[in-house]
CSV table of N, CA and C in Angstrom, one decimal:
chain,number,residue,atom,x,y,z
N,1,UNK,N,-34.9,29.8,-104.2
N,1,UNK,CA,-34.5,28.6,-103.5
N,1,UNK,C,-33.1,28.8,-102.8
N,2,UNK,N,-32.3,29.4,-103.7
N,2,UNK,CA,-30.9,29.3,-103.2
N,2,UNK,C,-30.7,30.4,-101.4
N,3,UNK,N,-31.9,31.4,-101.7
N,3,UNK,CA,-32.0,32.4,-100.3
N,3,UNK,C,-32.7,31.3,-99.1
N,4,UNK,N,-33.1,30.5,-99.4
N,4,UNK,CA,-33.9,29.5,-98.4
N,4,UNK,C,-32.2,28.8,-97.7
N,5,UNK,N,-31.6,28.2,-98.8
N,5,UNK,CA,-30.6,26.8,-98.2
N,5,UNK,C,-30.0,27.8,-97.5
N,6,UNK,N,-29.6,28.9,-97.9
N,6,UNK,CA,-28.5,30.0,-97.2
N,6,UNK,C,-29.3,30.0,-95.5
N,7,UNK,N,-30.5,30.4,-95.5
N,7,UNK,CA,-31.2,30.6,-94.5
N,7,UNK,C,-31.1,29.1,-93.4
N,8,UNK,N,-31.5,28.4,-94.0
N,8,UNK,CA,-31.1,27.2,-93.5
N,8,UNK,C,-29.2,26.2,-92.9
N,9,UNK,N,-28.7,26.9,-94.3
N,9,UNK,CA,-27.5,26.6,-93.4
N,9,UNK,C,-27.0,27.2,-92.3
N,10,UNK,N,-27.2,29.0,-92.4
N,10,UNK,CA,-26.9,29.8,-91.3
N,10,UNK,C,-27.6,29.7,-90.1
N,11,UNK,N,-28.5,28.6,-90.1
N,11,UNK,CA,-30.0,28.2,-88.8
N,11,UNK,C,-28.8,27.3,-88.4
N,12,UNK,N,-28.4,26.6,-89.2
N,12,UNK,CA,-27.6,25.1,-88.6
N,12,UNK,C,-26.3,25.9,-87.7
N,13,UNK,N,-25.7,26.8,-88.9
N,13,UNK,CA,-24.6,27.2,-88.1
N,13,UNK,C,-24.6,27.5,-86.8
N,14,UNK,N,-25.9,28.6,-86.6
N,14,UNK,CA,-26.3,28.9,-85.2
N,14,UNK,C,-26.1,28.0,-84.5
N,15,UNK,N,-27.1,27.4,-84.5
N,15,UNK,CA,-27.5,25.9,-83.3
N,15,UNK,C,-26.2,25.2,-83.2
N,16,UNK,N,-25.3,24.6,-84.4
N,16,UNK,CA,-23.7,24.4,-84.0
N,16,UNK,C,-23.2,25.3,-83.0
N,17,UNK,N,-23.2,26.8,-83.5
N,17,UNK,CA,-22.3,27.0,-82.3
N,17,UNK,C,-23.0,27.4,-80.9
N,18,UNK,N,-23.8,27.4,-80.6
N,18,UNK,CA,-24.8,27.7,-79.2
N,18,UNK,C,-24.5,26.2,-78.7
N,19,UNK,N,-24.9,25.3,-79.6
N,19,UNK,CA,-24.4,23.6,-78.5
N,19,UNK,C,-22.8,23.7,-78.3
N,20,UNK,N,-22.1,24.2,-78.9
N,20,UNK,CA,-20.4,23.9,-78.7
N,20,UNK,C,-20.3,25.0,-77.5
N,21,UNK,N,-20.7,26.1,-78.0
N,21,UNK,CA,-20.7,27.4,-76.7
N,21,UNK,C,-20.8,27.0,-75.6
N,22,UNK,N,-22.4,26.6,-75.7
N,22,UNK,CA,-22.8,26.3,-73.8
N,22,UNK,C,-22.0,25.3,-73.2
N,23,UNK,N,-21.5,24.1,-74.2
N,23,UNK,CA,-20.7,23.2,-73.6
N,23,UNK,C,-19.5,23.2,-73.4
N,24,UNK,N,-18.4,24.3,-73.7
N,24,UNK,CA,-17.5,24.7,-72.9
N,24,UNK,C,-17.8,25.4,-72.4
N,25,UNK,N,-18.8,26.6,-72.5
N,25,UNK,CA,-19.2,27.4,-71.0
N,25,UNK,C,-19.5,27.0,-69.6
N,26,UNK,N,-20.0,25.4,-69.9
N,26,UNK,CA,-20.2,24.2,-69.1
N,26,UNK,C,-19.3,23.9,-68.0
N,27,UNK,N,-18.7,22.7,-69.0
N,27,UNK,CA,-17.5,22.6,-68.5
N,27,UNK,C,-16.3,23.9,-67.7
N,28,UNK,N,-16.2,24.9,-68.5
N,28,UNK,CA,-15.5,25.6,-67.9
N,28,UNK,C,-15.8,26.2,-66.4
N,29,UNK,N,-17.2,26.5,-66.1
N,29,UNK,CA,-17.5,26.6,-65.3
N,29,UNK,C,-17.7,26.1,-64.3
N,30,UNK,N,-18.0,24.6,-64.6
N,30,UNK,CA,-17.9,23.3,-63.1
N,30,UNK,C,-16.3,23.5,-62.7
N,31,UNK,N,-15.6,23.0,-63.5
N,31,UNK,CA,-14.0,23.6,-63.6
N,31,UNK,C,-13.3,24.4,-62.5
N,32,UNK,N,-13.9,25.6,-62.7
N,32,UNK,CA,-13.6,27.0,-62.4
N,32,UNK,C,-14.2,26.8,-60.8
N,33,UNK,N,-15.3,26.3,-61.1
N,33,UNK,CA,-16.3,26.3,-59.7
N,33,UNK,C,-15.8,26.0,-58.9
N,34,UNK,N,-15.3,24.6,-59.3
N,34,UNK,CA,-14.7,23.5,-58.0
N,34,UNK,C,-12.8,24.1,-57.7
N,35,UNK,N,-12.4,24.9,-58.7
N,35,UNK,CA,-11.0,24.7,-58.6
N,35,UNK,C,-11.3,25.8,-57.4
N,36,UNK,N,-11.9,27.3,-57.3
N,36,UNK,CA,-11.7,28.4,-57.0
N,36,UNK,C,-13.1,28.5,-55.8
N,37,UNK,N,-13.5,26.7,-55.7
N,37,UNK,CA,-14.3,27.0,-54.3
N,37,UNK,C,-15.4,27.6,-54.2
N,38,UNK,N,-16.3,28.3,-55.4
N,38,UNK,CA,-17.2,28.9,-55.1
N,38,UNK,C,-18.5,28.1,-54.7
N,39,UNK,N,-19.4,28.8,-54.2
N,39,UNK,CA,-20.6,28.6,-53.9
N,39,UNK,C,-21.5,28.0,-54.4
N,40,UNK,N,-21.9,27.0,-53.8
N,40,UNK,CA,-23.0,26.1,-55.1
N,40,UNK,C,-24.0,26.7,-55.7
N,41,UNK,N,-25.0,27.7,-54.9
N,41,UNK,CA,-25.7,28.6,-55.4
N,41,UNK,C,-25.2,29.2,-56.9
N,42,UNK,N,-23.9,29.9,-56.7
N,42,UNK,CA,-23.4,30.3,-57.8
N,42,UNK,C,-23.4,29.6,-59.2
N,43,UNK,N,-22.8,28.4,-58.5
N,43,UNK,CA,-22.2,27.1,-59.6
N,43,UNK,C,-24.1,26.7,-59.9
N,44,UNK,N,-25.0,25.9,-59.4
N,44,UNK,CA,-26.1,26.1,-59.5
N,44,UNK,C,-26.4,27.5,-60.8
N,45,UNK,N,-26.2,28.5,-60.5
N,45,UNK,CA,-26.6,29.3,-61.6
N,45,UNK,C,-26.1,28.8,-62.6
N,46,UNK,N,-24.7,28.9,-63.0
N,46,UNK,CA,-23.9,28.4,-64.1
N,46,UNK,C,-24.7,27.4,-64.8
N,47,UNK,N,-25.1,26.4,-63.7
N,47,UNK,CA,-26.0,25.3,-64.6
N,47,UNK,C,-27.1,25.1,-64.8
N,48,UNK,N,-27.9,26.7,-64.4
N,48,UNK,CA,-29.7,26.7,-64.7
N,48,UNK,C,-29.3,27.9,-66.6
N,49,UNK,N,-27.9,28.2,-66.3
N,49,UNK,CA,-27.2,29.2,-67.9
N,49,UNK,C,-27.5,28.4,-68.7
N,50,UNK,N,-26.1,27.3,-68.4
N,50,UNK,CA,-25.9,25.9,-69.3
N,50,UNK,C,-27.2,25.5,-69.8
N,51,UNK,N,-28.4,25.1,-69.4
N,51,UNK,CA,-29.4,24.7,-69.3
N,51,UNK,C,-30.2,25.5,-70.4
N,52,UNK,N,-30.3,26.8,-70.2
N,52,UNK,CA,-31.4,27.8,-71.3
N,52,UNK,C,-30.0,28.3,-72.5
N,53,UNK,N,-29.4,27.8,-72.4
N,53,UNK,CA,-28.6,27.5,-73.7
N,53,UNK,C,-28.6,26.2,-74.4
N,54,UNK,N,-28.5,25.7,-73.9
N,54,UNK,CA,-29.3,23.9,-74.5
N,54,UNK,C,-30.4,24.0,-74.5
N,55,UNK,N,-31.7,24.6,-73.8
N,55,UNK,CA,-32.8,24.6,-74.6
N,55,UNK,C,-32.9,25.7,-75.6
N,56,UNK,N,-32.6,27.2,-75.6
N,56,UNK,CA,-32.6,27.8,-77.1
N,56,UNK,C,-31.8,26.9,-78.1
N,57,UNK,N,-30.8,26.2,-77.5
N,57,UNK,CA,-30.7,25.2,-79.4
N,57,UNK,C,-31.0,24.4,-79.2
N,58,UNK,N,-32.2,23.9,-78.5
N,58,UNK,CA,-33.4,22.7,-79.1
N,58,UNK,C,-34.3,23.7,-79.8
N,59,UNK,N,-34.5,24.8,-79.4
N,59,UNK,CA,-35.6,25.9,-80.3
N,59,UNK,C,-34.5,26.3,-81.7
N,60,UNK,N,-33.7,26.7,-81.5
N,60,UNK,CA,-33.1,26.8,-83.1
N,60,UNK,C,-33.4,25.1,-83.5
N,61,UNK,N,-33.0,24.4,-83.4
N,61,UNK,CA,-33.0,23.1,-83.9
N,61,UNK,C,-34.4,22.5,-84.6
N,62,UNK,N,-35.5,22.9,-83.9
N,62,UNK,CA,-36.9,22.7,-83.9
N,62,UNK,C,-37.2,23.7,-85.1
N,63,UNK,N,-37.0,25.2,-85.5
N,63,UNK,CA,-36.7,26.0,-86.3
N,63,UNK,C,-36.2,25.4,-87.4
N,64,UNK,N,-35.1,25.4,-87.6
N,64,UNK,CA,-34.8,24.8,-88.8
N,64,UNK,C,-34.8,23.3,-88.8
N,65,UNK,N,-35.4,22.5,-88.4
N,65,UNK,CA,-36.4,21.5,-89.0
N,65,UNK,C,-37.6,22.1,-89.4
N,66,UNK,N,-38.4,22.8,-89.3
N,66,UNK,CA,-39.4,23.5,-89.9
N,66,UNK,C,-39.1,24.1,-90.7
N,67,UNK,N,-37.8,24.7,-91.1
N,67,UNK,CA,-37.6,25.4,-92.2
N,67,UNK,C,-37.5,24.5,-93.3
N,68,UNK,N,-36.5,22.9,-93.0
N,68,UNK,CA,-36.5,22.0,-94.1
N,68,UNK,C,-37.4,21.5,-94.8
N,69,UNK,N,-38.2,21.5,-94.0
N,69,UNK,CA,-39.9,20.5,-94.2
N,69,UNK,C,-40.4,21.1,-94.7
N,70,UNK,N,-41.0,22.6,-94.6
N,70,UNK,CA,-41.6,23.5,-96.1
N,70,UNK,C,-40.1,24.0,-97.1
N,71,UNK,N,-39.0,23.6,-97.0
N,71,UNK,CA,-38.3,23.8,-98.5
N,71,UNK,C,-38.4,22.6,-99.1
N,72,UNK,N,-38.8,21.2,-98.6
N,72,UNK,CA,-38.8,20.2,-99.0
N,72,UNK,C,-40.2,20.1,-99.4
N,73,UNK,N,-41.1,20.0,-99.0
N,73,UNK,CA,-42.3,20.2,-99.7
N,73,UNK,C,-42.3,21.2,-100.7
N,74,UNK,N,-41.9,22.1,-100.8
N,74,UNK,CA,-41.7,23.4,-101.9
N,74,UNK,C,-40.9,22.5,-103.3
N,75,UNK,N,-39.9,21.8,-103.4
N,75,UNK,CA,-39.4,20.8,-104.2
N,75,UNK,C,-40.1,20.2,-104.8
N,76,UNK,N,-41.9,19.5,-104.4
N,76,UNK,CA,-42.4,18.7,-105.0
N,76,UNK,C,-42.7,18.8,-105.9
């Protein structure tokens, strides 16, 4: 049990820092975009990045809810 919670907390960790990541990589880059004039295409990429970084941590997130649900049934 105890190699499961470990597994589970380090799932959460992840997904914590992939949502805090992408969201100053976010921000920093609209930021950056607008201060230094680039190209919307460009800035446009930045935000199709931002984007498959908020969906891999709906997939981590989706993951360890799956992981809870069979340790929690495993408890009964």
């Amino acid at each position: 049990m105890p190699e499961q919670d470990a597994q589970i907390a380090r799932k959460g960790r992840l997904a914590a820092l992939v949502i805090a990541g992408t969201g100053v990589f976010w921000i920093l880059a609209t930021v950056l975009g607008g201060a230094l004039g680039l190209d919307q295409r460009l800035r446009a990429l930045f935000d199709m990045m931002a984007l498959g970084g908020f969906v891999f941590a709906l997939v981590l997130i989706y993951q360890l809810w799956r992981l809870r649900r069979g340790h929690q049934g495993s408890r009964r």
